[in-house]
Short mmCIF file of C-alpha atoms in Angstrom, two decimals:
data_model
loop_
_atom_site.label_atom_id
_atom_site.label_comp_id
_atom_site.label_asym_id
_atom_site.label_seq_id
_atom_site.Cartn_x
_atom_site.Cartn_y
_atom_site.Cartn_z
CA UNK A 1 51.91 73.34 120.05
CA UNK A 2 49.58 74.07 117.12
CA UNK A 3 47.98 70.00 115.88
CA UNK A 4 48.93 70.62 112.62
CA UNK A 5 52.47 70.79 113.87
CA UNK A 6 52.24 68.08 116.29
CA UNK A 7 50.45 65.95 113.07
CA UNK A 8 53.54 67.14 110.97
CA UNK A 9 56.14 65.76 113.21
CA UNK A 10 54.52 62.27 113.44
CA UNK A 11 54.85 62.17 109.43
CA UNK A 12 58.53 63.33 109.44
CA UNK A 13 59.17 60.03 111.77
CA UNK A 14 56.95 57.68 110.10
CA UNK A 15 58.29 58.70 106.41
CA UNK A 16 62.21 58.64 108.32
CA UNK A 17 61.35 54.88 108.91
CA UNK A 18 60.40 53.87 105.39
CA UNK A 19 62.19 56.49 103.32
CA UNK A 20 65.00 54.29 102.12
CA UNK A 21 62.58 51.53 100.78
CA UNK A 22 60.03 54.06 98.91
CA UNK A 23 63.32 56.35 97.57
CA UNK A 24 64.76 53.29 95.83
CA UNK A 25 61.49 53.45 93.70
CA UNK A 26 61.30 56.60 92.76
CA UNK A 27 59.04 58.48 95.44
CA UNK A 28 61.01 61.27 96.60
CA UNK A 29 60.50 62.51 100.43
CA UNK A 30 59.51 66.36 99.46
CA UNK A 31 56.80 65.24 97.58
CA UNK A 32 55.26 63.03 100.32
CA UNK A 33 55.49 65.24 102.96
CA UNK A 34 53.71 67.82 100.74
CA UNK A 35 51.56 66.15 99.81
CA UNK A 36 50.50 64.76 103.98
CA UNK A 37 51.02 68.32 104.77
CA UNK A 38 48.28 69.47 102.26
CA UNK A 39 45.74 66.87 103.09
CA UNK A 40 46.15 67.15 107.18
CA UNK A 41 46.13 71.48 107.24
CA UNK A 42 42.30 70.91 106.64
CA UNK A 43 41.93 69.86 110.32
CA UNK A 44 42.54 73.65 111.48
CA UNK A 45 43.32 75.76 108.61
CA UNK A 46 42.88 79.10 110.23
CA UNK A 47 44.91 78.03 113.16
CA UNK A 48 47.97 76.58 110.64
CA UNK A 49 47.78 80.41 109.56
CA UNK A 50 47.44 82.18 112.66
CA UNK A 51 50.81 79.84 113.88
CA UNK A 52 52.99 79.71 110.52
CA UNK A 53 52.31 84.21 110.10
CA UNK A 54 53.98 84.46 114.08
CA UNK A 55 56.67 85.76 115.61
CA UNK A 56 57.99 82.38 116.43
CA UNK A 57 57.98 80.43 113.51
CA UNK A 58 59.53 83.63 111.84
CA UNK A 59 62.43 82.70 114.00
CA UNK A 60 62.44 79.47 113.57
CA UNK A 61 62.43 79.81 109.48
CA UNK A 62 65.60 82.14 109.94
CA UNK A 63 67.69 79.54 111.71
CA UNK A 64 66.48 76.91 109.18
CA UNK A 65 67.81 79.17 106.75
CA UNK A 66 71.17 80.31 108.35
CA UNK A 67 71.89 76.31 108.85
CA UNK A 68 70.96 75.47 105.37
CA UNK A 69 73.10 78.28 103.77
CA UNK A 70 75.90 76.59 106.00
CA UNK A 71 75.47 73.44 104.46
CA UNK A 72 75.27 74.60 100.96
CA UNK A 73 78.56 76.61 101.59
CA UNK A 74 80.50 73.58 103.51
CA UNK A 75 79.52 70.86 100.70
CA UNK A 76 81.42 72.20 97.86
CA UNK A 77 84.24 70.50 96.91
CA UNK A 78 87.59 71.69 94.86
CA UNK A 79 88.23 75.32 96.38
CA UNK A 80 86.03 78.21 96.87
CA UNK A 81 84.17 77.59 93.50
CA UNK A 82 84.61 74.13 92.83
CA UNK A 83 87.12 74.36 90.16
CA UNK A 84 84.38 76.48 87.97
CA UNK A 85 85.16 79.83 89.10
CA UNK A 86 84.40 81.51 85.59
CA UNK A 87 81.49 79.26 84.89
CA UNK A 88 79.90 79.99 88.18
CA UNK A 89 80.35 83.45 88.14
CA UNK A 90 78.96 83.82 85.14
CA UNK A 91 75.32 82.19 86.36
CA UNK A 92 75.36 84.07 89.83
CA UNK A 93 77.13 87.76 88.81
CA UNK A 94 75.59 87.65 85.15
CA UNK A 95 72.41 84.76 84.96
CA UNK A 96 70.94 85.40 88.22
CA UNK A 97 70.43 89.09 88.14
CA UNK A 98 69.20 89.28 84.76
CA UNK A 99 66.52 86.72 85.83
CA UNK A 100 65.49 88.71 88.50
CA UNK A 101 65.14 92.01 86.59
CA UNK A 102 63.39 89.78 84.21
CA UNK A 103 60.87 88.75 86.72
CA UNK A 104 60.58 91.85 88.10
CA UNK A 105 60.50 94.08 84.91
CA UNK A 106 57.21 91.69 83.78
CA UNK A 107 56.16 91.73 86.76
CA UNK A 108 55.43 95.62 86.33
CA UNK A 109 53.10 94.45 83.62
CA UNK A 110 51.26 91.22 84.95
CA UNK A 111 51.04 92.55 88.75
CA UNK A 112 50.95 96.16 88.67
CA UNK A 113 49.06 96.53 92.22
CA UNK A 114 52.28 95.59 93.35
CA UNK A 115 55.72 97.92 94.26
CA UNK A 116 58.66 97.24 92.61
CA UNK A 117 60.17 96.09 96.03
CA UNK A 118 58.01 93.45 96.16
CA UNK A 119 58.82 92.14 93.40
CA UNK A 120 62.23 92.27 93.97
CA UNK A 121 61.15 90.27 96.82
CA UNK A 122 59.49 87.91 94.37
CA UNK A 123 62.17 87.81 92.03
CA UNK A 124 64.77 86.76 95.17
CA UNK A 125 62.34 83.83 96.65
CA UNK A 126 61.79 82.25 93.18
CA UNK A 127 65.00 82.64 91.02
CA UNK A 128 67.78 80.11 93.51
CA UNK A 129 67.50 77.11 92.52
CA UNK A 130 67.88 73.94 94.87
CA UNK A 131 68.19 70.48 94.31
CA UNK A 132 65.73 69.44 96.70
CA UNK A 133 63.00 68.54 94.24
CA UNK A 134 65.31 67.15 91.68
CA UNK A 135 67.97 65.08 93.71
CA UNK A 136 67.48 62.08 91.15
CA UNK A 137 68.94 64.62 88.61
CA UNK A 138 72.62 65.03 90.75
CA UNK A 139 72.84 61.00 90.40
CA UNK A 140 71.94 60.90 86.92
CA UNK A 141 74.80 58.49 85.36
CA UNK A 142 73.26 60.39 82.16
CA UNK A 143 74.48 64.21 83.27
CA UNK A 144 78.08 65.01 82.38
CA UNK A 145 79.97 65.16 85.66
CA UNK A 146 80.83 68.34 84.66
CA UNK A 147 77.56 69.87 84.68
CA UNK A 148 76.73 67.72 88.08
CA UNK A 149 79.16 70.33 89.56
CA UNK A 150 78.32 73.31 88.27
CA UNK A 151 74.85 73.06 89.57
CA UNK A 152 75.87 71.84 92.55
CA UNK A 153 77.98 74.43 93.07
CA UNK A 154 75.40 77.38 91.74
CA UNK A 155 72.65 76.08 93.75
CA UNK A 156 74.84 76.49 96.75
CA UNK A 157 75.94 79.62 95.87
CA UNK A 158 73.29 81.46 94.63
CA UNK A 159 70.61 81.64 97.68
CA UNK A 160 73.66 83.23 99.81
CA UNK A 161 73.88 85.71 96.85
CA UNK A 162 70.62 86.51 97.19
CA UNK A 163 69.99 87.03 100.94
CA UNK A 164 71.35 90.47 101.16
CA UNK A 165 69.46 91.92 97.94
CA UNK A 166 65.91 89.75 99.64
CA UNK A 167 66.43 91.52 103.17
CA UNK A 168 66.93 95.08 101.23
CA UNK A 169 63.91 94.83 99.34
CA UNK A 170 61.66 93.59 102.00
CA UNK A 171 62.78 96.33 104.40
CA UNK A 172 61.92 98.46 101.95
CA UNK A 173 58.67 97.08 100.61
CA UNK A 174 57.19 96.90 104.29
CA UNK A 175 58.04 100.79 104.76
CA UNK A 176 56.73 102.33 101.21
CA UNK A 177 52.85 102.14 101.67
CA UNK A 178 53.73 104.34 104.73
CA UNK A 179 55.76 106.82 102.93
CA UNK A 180 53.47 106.64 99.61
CA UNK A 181 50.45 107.37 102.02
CA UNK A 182 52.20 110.46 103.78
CA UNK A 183 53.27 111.92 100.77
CA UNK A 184 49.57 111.63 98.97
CA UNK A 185 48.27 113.33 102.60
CA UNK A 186 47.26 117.04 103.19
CA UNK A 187 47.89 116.65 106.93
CA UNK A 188 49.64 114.20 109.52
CA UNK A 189 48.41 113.13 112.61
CA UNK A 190 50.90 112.92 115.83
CA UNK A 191 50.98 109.60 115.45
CA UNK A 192 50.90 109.26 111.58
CA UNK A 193 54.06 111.42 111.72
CA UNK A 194 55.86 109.08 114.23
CA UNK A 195 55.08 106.06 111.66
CA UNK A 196 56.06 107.45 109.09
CA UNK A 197 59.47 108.97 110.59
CA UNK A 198 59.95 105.78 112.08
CA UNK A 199 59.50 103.62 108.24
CA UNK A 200 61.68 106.68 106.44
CA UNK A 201 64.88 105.15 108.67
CA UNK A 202 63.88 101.91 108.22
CA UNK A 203 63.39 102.55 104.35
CA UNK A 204 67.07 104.54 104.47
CA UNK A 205 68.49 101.90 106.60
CA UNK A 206 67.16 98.98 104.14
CA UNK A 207 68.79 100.67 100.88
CA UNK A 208 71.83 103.06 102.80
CA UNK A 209 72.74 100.00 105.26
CA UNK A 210 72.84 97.26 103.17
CA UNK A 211 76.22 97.40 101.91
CA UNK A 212 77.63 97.54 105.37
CA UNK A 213 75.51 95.27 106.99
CA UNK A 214 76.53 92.71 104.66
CA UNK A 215 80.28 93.90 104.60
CA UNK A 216 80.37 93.15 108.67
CA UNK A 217 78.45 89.87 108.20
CA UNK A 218 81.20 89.04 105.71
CA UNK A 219 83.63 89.44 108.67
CA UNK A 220 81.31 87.90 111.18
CA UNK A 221 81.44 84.88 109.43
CA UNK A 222 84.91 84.44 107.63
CA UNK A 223 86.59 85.55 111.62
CA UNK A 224 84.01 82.81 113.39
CA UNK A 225 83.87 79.67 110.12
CA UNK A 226 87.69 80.31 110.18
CA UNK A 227 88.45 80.74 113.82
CA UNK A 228 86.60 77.22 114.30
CA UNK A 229 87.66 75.70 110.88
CA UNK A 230 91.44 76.68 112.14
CA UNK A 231 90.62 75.21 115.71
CA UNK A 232 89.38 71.88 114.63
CA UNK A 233 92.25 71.14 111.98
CA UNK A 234 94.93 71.81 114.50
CA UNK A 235 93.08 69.56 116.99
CA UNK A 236 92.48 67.03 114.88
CA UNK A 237 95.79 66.50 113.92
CA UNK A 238 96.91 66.21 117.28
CA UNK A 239 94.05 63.55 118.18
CA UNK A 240 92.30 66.16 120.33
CA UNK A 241 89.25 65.71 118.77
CA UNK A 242 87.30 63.27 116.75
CA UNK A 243 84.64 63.35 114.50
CA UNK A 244 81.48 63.06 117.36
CA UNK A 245 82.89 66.31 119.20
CA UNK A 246 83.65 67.97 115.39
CA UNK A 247 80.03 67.25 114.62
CA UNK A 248 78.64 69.54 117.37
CA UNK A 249 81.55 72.58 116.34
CA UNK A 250 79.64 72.12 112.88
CA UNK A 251 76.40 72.35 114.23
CA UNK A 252 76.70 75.86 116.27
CA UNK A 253 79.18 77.33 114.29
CA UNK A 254 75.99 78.74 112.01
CA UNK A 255 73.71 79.17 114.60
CA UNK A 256 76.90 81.43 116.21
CA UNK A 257 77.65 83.29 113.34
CA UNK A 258 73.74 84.09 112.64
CA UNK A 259 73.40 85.01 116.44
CA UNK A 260 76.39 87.86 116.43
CA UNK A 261 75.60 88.64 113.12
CA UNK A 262 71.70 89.58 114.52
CA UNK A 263 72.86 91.57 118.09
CA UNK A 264 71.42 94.48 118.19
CA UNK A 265 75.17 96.07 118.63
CA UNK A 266 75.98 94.43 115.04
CA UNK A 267 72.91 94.83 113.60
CA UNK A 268 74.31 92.69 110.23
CA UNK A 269 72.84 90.01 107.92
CA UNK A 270 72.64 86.56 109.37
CA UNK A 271 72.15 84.96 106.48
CA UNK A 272 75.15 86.24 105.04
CA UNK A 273 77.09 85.40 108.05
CA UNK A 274 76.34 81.77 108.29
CA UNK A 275 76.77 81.63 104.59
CA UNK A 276 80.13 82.94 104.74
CA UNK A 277 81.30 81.19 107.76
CA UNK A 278 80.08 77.57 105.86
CA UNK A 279 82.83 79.05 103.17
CA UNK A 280 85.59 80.04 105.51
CA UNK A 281 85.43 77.26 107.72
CA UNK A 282 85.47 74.68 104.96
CA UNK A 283 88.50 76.31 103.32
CA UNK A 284 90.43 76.68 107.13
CA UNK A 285 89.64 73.02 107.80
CA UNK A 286 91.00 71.68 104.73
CA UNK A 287 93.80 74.11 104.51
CA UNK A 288 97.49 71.99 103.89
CA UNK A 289 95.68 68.42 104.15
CA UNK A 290 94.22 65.89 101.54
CA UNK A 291 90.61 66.54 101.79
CA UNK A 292 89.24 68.32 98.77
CA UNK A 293 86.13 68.96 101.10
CA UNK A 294 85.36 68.29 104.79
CA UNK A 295 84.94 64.57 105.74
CA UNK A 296 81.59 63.15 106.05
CA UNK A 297 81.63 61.88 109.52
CA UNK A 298 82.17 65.54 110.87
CA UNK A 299 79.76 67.12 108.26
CA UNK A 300 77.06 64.16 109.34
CA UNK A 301 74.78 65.92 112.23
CA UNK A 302 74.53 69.23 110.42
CA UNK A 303 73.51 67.50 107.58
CA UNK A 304 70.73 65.69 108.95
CA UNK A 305 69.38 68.45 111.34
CA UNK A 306 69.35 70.45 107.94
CA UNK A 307 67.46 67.39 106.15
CA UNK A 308 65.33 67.39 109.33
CA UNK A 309 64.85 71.05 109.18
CA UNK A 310 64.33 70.89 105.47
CA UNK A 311 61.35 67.85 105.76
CA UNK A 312 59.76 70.45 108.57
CA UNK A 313 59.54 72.84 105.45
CA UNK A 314 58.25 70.37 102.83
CA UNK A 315 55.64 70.21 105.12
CA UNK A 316 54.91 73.23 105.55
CA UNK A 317 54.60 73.96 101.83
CA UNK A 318 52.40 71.16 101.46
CA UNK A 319 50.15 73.07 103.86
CA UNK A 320 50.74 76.21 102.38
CA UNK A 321 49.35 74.91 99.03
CA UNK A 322 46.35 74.05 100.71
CA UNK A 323 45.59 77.80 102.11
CA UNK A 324 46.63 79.46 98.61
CA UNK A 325 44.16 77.36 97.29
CA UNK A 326 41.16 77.73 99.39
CA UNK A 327 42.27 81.65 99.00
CA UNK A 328 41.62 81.50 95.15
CA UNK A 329 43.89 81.70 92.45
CA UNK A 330 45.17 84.51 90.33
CA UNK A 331 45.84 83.53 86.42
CA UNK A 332 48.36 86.07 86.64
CA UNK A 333 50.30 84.91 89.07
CA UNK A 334 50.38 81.33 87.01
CA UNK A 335 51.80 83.17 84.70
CA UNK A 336 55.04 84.76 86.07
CA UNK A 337 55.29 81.30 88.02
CA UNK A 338 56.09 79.19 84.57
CA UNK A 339 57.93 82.46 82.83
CA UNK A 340 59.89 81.99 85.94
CA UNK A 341 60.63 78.18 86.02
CA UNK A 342 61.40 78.41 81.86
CA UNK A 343 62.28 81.39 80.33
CA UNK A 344 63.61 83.09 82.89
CA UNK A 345 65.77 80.87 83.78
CA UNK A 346 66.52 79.27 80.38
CA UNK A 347 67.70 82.86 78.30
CA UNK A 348 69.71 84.49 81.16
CA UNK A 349 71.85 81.48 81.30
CA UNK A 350 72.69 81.17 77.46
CA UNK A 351 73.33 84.87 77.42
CA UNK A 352 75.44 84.57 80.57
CA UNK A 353 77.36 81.57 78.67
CA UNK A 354 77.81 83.60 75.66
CA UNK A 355 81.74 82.95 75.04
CA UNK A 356 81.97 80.41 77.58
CA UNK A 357 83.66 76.78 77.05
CA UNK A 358 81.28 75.03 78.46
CA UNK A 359 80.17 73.20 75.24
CA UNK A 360 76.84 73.85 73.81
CA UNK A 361 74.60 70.90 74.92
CA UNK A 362 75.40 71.20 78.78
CA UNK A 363 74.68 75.37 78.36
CA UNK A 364 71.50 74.22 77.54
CA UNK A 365 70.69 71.46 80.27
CA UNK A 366 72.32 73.95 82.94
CA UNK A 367 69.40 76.10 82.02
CA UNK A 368 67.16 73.76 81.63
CA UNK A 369 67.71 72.14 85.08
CA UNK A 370 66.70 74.78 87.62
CA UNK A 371 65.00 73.45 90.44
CA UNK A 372 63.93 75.70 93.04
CA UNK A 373 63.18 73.89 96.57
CA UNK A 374 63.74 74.62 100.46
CA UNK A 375 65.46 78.12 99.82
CA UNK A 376 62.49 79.38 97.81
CA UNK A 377 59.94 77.76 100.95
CA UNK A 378 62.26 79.58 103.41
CA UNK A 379 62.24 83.08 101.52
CA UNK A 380 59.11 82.57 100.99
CA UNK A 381 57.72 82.27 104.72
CA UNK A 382 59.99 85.03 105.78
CA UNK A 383 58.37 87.42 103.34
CA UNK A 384 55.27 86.24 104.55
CA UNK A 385 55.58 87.00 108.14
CA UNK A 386 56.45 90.61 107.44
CA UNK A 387 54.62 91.96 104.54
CA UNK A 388 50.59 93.04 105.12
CA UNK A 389 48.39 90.50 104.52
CA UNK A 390 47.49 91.41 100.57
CA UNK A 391 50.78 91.22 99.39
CA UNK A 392 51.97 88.75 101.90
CA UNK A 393 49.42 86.33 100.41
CA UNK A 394 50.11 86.88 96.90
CA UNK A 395 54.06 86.41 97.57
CA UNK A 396 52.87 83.53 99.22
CA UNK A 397 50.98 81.96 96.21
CA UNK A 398 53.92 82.63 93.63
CA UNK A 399 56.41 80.70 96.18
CA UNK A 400 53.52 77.40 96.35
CA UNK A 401 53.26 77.45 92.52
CA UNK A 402 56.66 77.96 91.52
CA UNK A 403 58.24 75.06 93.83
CA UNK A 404 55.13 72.88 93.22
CA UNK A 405 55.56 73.51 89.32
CA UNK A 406 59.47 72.93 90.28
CA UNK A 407 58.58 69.34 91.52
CA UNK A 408 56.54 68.46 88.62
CA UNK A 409 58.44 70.38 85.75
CA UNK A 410 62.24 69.78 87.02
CA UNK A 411 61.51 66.33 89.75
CA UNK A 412 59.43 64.29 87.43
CA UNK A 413 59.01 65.68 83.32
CA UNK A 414 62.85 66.78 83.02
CA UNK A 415 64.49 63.21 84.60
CA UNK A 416 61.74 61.24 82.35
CA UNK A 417 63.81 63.38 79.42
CA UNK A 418 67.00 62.28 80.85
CA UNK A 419 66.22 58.86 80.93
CA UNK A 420 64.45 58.42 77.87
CA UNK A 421 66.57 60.66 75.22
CA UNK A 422 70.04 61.15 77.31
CA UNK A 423 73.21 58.28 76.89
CA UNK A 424 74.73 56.80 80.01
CA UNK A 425 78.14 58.78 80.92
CA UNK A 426 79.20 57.64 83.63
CA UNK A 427 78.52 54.93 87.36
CA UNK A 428 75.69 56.77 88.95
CA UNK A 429 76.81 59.85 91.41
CA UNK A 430 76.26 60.38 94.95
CA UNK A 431 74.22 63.54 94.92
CA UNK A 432 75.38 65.61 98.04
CA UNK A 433 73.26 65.60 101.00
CA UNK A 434 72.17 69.29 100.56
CA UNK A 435 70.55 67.81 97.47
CA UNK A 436 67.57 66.37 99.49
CA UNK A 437 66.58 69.30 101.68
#
């Protein structure tokens, strides 16, 4: 095991111990373990590097994912949208994709060395917003409930939305130098032909396969979360199982629906999968029963190995800042970070509200309040692993500055805002627990 790694983990258990005394102040967990993960990379830089770009911790970020995206599906309460279907479909069918054109359309201008598919890429690993670095903001007795839940409900939402377009783009990003450079070539060697043959399917199979690849992890996941769901219920009611046993069904069923989703046979979109079974199962094991959302105790051990998971990744950014700085910084890049964490966010929400009745003053803070966090990390990494170096690097930089900007703009400036200009509305709310991955 890299040191860096072995360092990491020793921080994860000595924050674990004291987290509840520093949280009550104020000092929120991602920031620490950024920050330790930032100052302790400069032991072995190169080596940090060498281990995050493998084959293993690409592996390892994917299941992070496919159990966060089962979290963020299983924590939303009041039916399959939280009692907001319009709203919410208005900020992930309408908001969302105009901020990633928008991202992606000035990206053309600012980063021109780059495809369009990678920016696409860049558009899906910093436009979901997560909670992570702005948990304080879910609790906020000065946020209308109201709003509490929409953003809940959109940050859950929107990085499952997402997954399908993100695996697309980078399938296609990784194959077009190969194409681009055959088609600018008099000649082709053997073995140039066979590369480029072999990146034309993958290109076709990125843009022609998408839609059924995520059609079949729709039904990967809704037959396995509801299969489960529909197994515990009926068990439970009949005392066959209690909430220790539940807690393991909860932990495997993503990790299940991810692993069929990914055989070779099925060749479908894990992500998608474990998103979708978080959805179904929550909805089959709530079915004709009192719970508005699945009880804590059962919920409890996926939670935490996703908080675990998620603290792992804090880390990991921390790190990551570290490299992307000693790599040098590109003003342009700055740029599309704060259009992206601001206007970007902010415009494609009022427009997507236009006609709504969600009054006036929470369309603005819903824009306003657009954290990105663990989701963004995660993208992020993967995107990393697979694109060349030169692009994988500058990916790499936009994901450190726009969840490090996140943490300062939407963790610290926007709930010193709150607090200073913003009436008390209600007893302070329990944020949900996806809230600080």
């Amino acid at each position: 095991m890299p040191l860096i790694f072995l360092l990491g983990f020793v921080v994860i258990g000595l924050w674990s111990v004291v987290a509840h005394r520093f949280e009550r102040t104020g000092v929120a967990g991602p920031a620490v373990l950024a920050l330790a993960g930032a100052v302790l990379v400069l032991i072995d830089v190169t080596g940090f590097s060498d281990a995050v770009g493998s084959d293993a911790a690409e592996h390892v970020v994917e299941l992070i994912l496919a159990v966060l995206l089962f979290v963020d599906a299983c924590e939303v309460s009041g039916g399959v949208f939280g009692g907001e279907g319009r709203t919410i479909a208005r900020l992930v069918l309408v908001a969302l994709p105009l901020s990633i054109l928008a991202v992606v359309v000035s990206g053309l201008f600012l980063l021109p060395h780059l495809s369009v598919f990678i920016l696409i890429v860049v558009a899906c690993v910093i436009m979901p917003t997560d909670f992570a670095p702005a948990a304080t903001l879910l609790r906020s007795p000065r946020i209308p409930a109201r709003v509490r839940q929409i953003l809940n409900v959109e940050s859950g939402y929107n990085d499952g939305l997402v997954s399908p377009v993100f695996a697309m783009a980078l399938a296609a990003a990784i194959a077009w130098p190969t194409i681009l450079a055959a088609v600018n070539s008099d000649t082709l060697s053997p073995e140039n032909e066979s590369q480029l043959e072999e990146r034309l399917g993958e290109f076709f199979e990125a843009f022609f396969g998408a839609v059924p690849a995520t059609a079949i992890a729709i039904v990967v996941g809704a037959v396995i979360g509801g299969v489960f769901g529909v197994c515990v219920r009926w068990a439970s009611r009949r005392g066959w199982a209690d909430a220790p046993g539940i807690r393991y069904v909860m932990l495997l069923v993503p990790l299940i629906a991810f692993g069929v989703a990914t055989l070779s046979s099925v060749a479908a979109n894990g992500f998608v999968a474990a998103f979708v079974a978080g959805i179904v199962y929550r909805i089959a094991r709530t079915k004709r029963t009192d719970e508005r959302t699945i009880p804590h105790p059962e919920i409890l051990l996926v939670e935490e190995a996703g908080t675990l998971a998620a603290n792992i990744v804090w880390f990991v950014l921390g790190a990551m800042t570290t490299v992307v700085v000693i790599n040098g910084v590109d003003w342009r890049l700055l740029v599309l970070v704060v259009l992206a964490l601001t206007l970007f966010r902010i415009v494609p929400v009022y427009l997507s509200m236009l006609g709504s009745p969600v009054p006036w003053g929470s369309r603005i803070l819903i824009g306003v309040v657009g954290p990105r966090g663990t989701a963004t990390i995660v993208f992020g990494l993967l995107a990393f692993n697979k694109l060349p170096d030169a692009e994988a690097y500058d990916v790499l930089a936009i994901m450190v500055f726009t969840v490090v900007g996140s943490i300062l703009l939407h963790g610290i400036a926007v709930p010193q805002f709150v607090n200073r200009r913003m009436p008390v509305l209600a007893p302070p709310a329990k944020a949900p627990a996806s809230a600080d991955h």
